[in-house]
Coordinates of C-alpha atoms in Angstrom, one line a residue:
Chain A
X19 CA 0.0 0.0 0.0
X20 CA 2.9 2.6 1.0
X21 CA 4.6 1.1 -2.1
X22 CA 1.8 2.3 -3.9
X23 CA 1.9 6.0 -2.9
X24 CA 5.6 6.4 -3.2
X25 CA 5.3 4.7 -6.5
X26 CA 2.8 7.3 -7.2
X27 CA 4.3 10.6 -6.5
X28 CA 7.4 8.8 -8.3
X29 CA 5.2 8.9 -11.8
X30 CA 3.5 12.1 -11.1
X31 CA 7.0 13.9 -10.0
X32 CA 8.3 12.1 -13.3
X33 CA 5.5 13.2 -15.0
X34 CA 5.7 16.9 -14.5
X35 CA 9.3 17.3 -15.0
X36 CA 9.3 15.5 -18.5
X37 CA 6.3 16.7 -19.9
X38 CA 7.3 19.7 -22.1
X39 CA 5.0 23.1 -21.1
X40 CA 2.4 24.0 -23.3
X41 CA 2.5 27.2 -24.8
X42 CA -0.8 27.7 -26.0
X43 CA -2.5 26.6 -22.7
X44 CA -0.1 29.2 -20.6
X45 CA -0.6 31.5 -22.7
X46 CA -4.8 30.9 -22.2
X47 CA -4.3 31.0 -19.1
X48 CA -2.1 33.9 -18.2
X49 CA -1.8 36.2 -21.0
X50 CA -5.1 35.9 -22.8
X51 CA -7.2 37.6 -20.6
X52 CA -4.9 40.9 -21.3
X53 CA -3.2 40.4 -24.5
X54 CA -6.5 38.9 -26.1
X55 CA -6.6 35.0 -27.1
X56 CA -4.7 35.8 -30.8
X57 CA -3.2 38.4 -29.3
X58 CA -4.8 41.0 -30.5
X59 CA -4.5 43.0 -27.5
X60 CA -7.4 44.3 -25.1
X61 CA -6.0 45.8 -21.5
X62 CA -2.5 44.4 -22.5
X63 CA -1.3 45.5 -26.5
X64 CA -1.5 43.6 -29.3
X65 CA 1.4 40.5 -29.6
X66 CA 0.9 39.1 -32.6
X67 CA 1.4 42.3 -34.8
X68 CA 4.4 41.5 -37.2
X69 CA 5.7 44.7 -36.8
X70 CA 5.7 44.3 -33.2
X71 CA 7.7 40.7 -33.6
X72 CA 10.0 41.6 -35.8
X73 CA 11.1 45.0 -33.7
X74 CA 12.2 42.5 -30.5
X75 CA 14.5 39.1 -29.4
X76 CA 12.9 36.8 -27.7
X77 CA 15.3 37.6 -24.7
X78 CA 12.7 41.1 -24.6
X79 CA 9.4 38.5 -24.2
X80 CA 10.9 36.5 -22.0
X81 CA 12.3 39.5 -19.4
X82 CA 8.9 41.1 -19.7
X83 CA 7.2 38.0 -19.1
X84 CA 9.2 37.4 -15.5
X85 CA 9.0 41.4 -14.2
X86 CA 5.6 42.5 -15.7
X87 CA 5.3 46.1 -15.4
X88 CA 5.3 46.9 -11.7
X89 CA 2.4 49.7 -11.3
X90 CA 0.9 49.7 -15.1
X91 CA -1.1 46.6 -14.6
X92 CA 0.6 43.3 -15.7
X93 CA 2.2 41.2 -13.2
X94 CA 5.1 39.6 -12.4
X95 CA 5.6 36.3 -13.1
X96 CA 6.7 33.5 -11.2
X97 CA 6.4 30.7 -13.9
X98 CA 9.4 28.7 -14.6
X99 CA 12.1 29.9 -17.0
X100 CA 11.0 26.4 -19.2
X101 CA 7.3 27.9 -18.9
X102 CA 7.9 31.3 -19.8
X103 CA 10.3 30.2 -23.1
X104 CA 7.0 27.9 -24.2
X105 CA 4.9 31.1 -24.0
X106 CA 7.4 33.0 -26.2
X107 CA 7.5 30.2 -28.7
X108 CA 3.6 30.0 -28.9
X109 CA 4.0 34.1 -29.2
X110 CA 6.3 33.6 -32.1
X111 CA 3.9 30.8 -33.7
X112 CA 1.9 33.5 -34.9
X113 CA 4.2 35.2 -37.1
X114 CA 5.9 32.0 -38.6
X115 CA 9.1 33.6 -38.9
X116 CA 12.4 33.5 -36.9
X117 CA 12.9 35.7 -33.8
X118 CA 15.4 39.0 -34.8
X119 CA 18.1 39.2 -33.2
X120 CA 18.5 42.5 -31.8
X121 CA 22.0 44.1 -30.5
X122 CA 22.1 44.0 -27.4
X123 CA 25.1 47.0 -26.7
X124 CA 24.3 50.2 -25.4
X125 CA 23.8 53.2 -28.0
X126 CA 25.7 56.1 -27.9
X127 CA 23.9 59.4 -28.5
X128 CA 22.9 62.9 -27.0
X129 CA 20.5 62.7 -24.6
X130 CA 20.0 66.5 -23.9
X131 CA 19.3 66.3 -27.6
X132 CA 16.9 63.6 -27.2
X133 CA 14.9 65.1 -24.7
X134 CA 14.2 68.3 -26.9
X135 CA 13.2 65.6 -29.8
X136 CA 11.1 63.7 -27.1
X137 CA 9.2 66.1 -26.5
X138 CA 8.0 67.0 -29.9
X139 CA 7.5 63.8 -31.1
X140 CA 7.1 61.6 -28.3
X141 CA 5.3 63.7 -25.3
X142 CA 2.3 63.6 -26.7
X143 CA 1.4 60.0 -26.6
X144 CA 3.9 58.6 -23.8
X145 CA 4.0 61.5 -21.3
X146 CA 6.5 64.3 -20.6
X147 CA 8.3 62.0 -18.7
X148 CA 7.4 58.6 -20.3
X149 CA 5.0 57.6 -18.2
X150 CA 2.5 56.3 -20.6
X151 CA -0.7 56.8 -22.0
X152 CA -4.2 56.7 -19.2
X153 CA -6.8 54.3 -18.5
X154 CA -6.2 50.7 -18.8
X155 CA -5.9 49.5 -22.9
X156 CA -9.2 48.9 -25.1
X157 CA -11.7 47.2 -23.3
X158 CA -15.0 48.1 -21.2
X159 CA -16.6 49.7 -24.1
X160 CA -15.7 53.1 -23.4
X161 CA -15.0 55.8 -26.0
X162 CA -10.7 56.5 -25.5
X163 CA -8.1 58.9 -27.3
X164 CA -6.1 56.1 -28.7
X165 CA -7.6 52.5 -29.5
X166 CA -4.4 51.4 -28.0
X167 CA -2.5 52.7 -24.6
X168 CA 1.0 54.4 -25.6
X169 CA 2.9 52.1 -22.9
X170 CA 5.1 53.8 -20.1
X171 CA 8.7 53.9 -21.2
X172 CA 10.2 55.4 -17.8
X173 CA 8.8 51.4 -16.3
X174 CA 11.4 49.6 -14.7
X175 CA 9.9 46.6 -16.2
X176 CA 10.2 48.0 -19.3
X177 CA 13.6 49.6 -19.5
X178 CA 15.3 46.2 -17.7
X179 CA 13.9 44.5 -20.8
X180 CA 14.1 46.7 -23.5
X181 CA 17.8 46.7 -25.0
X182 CA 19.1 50.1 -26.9
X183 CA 19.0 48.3 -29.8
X184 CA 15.1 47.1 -29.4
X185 CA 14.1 50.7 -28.5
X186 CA 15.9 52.0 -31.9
X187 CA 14.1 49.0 -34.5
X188 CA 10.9 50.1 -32.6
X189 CA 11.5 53.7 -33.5
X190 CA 12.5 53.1 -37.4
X191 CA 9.3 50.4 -38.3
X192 CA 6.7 51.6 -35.7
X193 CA 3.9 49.4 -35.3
X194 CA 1.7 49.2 -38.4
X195 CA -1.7 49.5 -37.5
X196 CA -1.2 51.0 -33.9
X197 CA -0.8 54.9 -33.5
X198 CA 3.1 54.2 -32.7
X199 CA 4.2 54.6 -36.3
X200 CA 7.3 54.7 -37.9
X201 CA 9.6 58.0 -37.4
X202 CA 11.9 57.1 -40.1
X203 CA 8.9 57.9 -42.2
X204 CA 8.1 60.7 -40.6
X205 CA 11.4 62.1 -41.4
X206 CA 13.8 61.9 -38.6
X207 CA 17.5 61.0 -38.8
X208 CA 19.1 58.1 -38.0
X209 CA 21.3 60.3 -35.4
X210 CA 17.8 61.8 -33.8
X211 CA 16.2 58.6 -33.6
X212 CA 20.3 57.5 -31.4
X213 CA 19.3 60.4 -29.3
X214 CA 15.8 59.6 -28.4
X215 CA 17.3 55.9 -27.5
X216 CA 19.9 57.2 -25.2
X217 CA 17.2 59.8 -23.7
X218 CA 14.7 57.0 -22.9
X219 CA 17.6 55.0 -21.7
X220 CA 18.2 57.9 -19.1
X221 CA 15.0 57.3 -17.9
X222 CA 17.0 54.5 -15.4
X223 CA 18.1 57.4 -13.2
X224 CA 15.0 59.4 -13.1
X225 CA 13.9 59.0 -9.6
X226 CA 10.1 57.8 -10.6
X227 CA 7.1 57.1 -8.5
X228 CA 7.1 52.8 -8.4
X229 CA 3.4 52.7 -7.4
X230 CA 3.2 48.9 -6.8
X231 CA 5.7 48.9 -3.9
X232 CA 3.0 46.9 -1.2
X233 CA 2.1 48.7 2.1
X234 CA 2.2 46.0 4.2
X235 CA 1.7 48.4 6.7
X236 CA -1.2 49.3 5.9
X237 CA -4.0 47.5 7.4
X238 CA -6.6 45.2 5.5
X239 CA -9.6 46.8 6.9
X240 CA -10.5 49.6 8.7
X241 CA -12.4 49.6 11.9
X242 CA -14.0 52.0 14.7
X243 CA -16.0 51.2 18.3
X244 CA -19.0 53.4 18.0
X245 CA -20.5 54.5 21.4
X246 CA -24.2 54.2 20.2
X247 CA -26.5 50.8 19.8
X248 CA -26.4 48.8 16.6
X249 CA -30.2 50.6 15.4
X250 CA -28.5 54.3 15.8
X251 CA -25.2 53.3 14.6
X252 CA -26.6 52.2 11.1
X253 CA -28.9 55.7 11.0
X254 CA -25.6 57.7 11.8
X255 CA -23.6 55.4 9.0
X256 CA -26.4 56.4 6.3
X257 CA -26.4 60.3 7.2
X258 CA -22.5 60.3 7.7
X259 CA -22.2 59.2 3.7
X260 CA -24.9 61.4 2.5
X261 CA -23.1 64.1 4.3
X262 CA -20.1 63.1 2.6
X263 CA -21.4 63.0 -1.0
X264 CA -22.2 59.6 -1.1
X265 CA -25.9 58.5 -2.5
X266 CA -27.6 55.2 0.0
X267 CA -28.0 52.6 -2.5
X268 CA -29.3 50.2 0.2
X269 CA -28.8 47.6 2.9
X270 CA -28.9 44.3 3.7
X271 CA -27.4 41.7 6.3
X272 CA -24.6 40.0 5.3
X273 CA -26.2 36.5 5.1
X274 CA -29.1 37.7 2.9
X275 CA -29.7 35.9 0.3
X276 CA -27.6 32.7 1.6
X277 CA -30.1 32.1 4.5
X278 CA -34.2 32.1 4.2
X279 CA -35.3 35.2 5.0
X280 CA -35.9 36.3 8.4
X281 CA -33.1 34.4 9.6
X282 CA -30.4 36.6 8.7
X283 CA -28.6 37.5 11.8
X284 CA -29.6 41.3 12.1
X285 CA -25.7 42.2 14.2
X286 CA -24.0 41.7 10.6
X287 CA -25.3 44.8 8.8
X288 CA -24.1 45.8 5.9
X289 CA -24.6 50.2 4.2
X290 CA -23.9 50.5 0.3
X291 CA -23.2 53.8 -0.7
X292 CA -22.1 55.2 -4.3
X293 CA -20.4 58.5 -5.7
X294 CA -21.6 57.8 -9.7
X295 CA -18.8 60.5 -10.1
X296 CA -16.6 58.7 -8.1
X297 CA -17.1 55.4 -9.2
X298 CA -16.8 56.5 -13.2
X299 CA -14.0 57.8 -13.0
X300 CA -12.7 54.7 -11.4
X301 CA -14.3 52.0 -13.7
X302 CA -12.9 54.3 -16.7
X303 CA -9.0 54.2 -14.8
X304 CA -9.1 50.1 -14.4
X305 CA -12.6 48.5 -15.0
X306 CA -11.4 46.0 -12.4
X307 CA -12.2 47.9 -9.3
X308 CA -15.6 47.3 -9.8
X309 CA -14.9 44.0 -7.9
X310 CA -14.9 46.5 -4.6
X311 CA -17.7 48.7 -5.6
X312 CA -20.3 50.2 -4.4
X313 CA -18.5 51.6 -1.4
X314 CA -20.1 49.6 1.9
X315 CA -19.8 49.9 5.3
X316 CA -20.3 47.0 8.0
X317 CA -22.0 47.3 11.3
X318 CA -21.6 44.8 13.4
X319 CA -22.7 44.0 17.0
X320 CA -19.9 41.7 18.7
X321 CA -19.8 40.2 22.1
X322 CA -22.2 43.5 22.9
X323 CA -19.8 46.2 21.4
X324 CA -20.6 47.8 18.6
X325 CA -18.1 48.1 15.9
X326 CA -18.3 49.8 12.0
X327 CA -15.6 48.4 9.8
X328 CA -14.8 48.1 5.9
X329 CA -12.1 47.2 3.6
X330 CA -9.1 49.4 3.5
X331 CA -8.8 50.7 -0.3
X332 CA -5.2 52.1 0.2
X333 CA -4.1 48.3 1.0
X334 CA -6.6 46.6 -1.2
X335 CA -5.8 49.1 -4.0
X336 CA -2.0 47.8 -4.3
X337 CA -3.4 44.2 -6.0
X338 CA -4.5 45.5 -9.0
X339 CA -0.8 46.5 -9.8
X340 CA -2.1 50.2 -11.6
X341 CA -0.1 53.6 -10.3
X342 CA -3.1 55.5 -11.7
X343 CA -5.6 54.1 -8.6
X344 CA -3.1 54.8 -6.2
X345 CA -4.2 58.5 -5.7
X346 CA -8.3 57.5 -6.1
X347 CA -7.2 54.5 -3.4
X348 CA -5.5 57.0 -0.8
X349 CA -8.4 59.1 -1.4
X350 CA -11.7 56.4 -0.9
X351 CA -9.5 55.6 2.7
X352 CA -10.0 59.7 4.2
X353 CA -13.8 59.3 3.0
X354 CA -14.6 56.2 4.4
X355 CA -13.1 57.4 7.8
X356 CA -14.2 61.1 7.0
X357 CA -17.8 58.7 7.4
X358 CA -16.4 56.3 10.1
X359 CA -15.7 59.2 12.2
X360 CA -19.2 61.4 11.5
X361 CA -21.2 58.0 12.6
X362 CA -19.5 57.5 16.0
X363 CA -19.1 61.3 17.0
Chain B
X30 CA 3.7 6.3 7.1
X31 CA 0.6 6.9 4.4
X32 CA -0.9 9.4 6.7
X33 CA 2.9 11.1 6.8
X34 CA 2.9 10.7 3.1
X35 CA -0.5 12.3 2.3
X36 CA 0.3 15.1 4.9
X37 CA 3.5 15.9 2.1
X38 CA 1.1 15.6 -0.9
X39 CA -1.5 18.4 0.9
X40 CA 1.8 20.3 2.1
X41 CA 3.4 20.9 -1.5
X42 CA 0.0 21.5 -3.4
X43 CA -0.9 24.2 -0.3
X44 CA 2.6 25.6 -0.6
X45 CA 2.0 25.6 -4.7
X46 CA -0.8 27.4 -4.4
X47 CA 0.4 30.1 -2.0
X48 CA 3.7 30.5 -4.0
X49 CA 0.8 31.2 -6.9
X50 CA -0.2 33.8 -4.9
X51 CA 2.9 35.5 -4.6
X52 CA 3.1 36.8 -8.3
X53 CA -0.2 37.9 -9.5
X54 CA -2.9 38.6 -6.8
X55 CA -5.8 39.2 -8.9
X56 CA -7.3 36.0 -10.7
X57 CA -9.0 37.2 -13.9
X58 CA -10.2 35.4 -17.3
X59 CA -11.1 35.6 -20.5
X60 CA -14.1 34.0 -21.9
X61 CA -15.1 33.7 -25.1
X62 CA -18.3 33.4 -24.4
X63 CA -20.9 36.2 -24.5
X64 CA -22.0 38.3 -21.4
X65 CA -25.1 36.2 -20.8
X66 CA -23.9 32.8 -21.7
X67 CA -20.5 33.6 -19.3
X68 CA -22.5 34.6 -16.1
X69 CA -24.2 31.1 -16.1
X70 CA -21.3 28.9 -17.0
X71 CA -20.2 31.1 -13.6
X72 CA -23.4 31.2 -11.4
X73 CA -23.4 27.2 -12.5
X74 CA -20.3 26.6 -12.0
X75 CA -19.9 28.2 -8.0
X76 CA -23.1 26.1 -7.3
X77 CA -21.8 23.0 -8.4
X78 CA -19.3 23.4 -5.7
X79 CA -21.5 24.5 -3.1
X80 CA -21.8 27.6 -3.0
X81 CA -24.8 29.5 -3.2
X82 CA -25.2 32.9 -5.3
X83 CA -26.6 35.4 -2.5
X84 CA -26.8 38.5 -5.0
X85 CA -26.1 40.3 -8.5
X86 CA -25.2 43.6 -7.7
X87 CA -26.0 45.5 -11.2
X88 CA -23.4 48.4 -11.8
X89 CA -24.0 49.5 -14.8
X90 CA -27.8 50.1 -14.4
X91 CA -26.6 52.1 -11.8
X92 CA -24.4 54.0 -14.1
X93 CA -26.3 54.3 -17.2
X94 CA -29.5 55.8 -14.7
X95 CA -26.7 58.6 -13.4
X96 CA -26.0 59.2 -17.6
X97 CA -23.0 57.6 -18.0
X98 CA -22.0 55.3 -20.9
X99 CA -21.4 51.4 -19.9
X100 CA -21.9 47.8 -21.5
X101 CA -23.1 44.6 -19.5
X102 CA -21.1 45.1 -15.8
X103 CA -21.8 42.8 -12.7
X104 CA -20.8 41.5 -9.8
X105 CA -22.0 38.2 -8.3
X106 CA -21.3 37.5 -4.5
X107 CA -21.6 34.2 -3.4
X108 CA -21.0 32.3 0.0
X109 CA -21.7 29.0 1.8
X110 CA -24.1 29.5 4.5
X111 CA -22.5 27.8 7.3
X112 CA -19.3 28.3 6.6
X113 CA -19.8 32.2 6.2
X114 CA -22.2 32.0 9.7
X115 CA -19.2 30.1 11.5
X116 CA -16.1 31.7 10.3
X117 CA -17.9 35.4 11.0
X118 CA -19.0 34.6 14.4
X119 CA -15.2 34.0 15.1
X120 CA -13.7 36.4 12.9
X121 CA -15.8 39.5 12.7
X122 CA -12.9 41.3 11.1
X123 CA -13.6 39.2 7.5
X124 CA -17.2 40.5 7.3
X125 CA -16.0 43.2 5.1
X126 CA -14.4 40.7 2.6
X127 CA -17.2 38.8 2.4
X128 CA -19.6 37.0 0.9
X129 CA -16.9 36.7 -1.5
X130 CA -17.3 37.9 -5.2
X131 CA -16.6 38.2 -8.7
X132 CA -16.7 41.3 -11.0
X133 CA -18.0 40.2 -15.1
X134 CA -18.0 43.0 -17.4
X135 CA -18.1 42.5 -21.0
X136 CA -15.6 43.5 -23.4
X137 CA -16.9 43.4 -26.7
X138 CA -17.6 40.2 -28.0
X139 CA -15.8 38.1 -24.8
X140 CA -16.5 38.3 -20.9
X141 CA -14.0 39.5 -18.5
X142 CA -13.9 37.7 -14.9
X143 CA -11.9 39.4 -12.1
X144 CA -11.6 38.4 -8.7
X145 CA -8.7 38.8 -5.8
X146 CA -7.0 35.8 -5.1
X147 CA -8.9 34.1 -1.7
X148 CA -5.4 33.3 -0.8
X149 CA -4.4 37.3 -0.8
X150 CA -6.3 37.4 2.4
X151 CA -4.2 35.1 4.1
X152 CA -1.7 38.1 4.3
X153 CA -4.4 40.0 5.1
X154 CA -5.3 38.3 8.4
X155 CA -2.2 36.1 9.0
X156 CA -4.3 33.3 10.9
X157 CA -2.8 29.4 10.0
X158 CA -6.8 27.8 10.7
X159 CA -8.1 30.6 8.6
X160 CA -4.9 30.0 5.8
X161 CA -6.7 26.6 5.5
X162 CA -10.4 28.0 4.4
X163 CA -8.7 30.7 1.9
X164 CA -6.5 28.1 0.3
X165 CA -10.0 25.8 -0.5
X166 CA -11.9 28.9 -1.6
X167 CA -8.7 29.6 -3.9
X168 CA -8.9 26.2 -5.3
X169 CA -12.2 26.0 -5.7
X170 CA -12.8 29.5 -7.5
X171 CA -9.5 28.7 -9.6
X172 CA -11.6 25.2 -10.7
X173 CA -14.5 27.8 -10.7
X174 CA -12.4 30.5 -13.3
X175 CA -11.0 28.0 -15.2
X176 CA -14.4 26.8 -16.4
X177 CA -15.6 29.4 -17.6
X178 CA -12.9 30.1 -19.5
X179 CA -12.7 27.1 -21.1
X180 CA -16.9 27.3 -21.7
X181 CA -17.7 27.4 -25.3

């Protein structure tokens, strides 16, 4: 019998260290929901463009694939190097033809150049500073400047994969059929186009904002004692948002639904409250949030104290890996205990 | 010897899973299926294990009443009864996590599914009984993702 299970995580140890990873499945099941399942792009940009293939090595896929791009939405990876090479190859099955190969050597050109060229050419589209185009890709059905995001080029993610040389054959074909387009075409020099590359390059030593860094301090939820009964604690929770902007939606306790009715336990209450304005302007930054939305306050009535509690959007705000939430995150946290503190005054 | 054995097998895949954790925190799909077609493979699939569906919240009526421009977006919250009754009379402070839920918004002609990772709110409330219950919900809502993904 003992024979048996050691013979059996033999074979299945066996088993997973032979069988070869599949691309196409990995790919399905961590890039697709991005990148599209062709890769035609959606929040992530479009993979299977030839332009876009033929511009970068496959030693660009697979860095970009392991570090993600820490505070513009795609993650890190911790898939094995064997894994991540089986995505590149299924990346590269779309265009049929070999990878590049792309110099890897620095380029040597004038940055103080580059910068003045940056900004007229460049700014526009991926920030004064590189920082990359707003809202999260084409998806949600929402009207956007640019059917595809200008990505951030100051991202450490980006600039510890991207080689000099990479940056350059991105310049000189562009990306047919994207807004990035070709600035050979448009007319500039081989020696601009060197100091553009070296400019971006000098993006490394720019001190920048890495939004994803994780507050561990911060706590997951935010809680208060309120000196009032569980009946007058919820009224002064519904007049505390309306006094902060916030329209009731409604309540409920927290097992309705799950239980038959009337048997919900009345001490687990729960407040929805929404800010259309707020919440808009969210769902147009990263659709995702939604998952948190509408705002809601819990009351709850514990071993006879009274406590109001909710999530704590500054902590929670860190998982969806997007700088551009950070600011909306740190702000929901001072209204919710802007409300937290009206209802217990 | 078996019992050790077993304890090993539960060990690594509990130690897989939370090193899965460690890298992406959110657990979001594609499907290819339409809006309406994905929410039941979902709602059908979380029942199937268990779980019952406790509400739809609708957002984007909410947003197209206030005038502003949205397609199909929902969230479904879903919970076991007991197991939500138990683990909340013990641990008030998860009350605000839960029931637990998923966001479904549709983006064009596919379905997007978001969700965090159950197994994010092990660092949230560092507690090894609780680690336990938020490493079954993670396998059983990655089960849960993977189906409707895979839903034709």
């Amino acid at each position: 019998m003992a024979l048996r299970y050691i013979a059996l995580i033999v074979f299945a140890l066996a088993g997973t260290a032979q069988a070869a990873p599949d691309g196409a499945s990995l790919f399905a099941r961590n890039c697709a929901v991005c990148h599209g399942e062709k890769g035609a792009g959606g929040i992530g940009i479009p993979l299977a463009l030839s332009s876009f293939q033929a511009a970068v090595g496959d030693d660009y896929l697979h860095k970009t694939i392991r570090l993600g791009r820490p505070g513009r939405v795609m993650p890190p990876s911790n898939l094995s190097d064997a894994e991540i090479d089986a995505i590149v190859r299924f990346i590269r099955s779309w265009r049929k033809q070999p990878a590049p190969r792309i110099p890897t050597g620095r380029i040597k050109g004038d940055a103080a150049r580059g910068k003045q060229l940056f900004a007229a050419h460049c700014a526009a589209c991926h920030g004064a500073s590189g920082e990359g185009g707003k809202g999260t890709g084409v998806t949600f059905s929402r009207p956007r400047d640019l059917p595809i995001m200008p990505p951030a080029l100051n991202n450490s993610g980006f600039l510890a994969s991207a080689s000099d040389g990479m940056i350059r054959q991105t310049l000189i074909r562009g990306r047919t059929g994207t807004p990035m387009v070709s600035f050979v075409k448009k007319g500039l020099k081989e020696e601009d186009i060197d100091d553009i590359v070296s400019f971006v390059r000098s993006f490394e030593q720019a001190p920048r904002p890495e939004a994803a860094t994780a507050t561990e301090t911060e706590k997951a939820i935010l809680e208060m004692d309120s000196p009032y009964d569980l009946a007058a604690t919820i009224e002064n929770v519904k007049r505390a948002a309306t006094s902060q902007n916030f329209i009731f939606i409604r309540e409920q306790a927290l097992t309705s639904g799950l239980v038959p009715e009337g048997e919900e336990d009345p001490r687990q209450h729960i407040v929805y409250f929404c800010n259309f304005t707020m919440l808009n302007t969210a769902l147009a930054t990263d659709p995702r949030v939604g998952l948190f939305l509408p705002c809601r306050i819990t009351v709850v009535e514990h071993e006879g104290k009274v406590k109001i509690m909710a999530i704590n959007p500054k902590r929670l705000g860190k998982i969806f890996n997007n700088a551009e939430l950070n600011a909306m995150c740190d702000e929901m946290t001072k209204r919710y205990l802007a409300i937290m503190e009206e209802a217990t005054l | 010897m078996i019992r050790a054995l077993k304890r090993l097998i539960a060990a690594a895949l509990l130690f897989g899973l939370a090193f899965a954790a460690g890298a992406d925190q959110l657990l979001m799909v594609r499907s290819g299926q339409q809006f309406p077609e994905a929410m039941s493979t979902l709602q059908n699939a979380l029942t199937a294990r268990g779980y019952k569906i406790s509400r739809v919240q609708n957002v984007d009526k909410g947003l197209s009443h206030t005038g502003y421009r949205t397609d199909n977006y929902k969230v479904v919250f879903y919970g076991k009864t007991e197991e939500v009754a138990e683990l909340t009379a013990k641990h008030p402070e998860l009350i605000p996590y839960l029931p637990l839920n998923v966001a479904i918004f549709a983006e064009r002609n596919n379905t997007l599914l978001v969700t965090n990772r159950p197994g994010v709110l092990a660092d949230f409330f560092p507690d090894p009984e609780l680690k336990a219950v938020f490493m079954r919900w993670e396998k059983d809502l990655t089960e849960v993702m993977n189906e409707v993904r895979e839903a034709r």
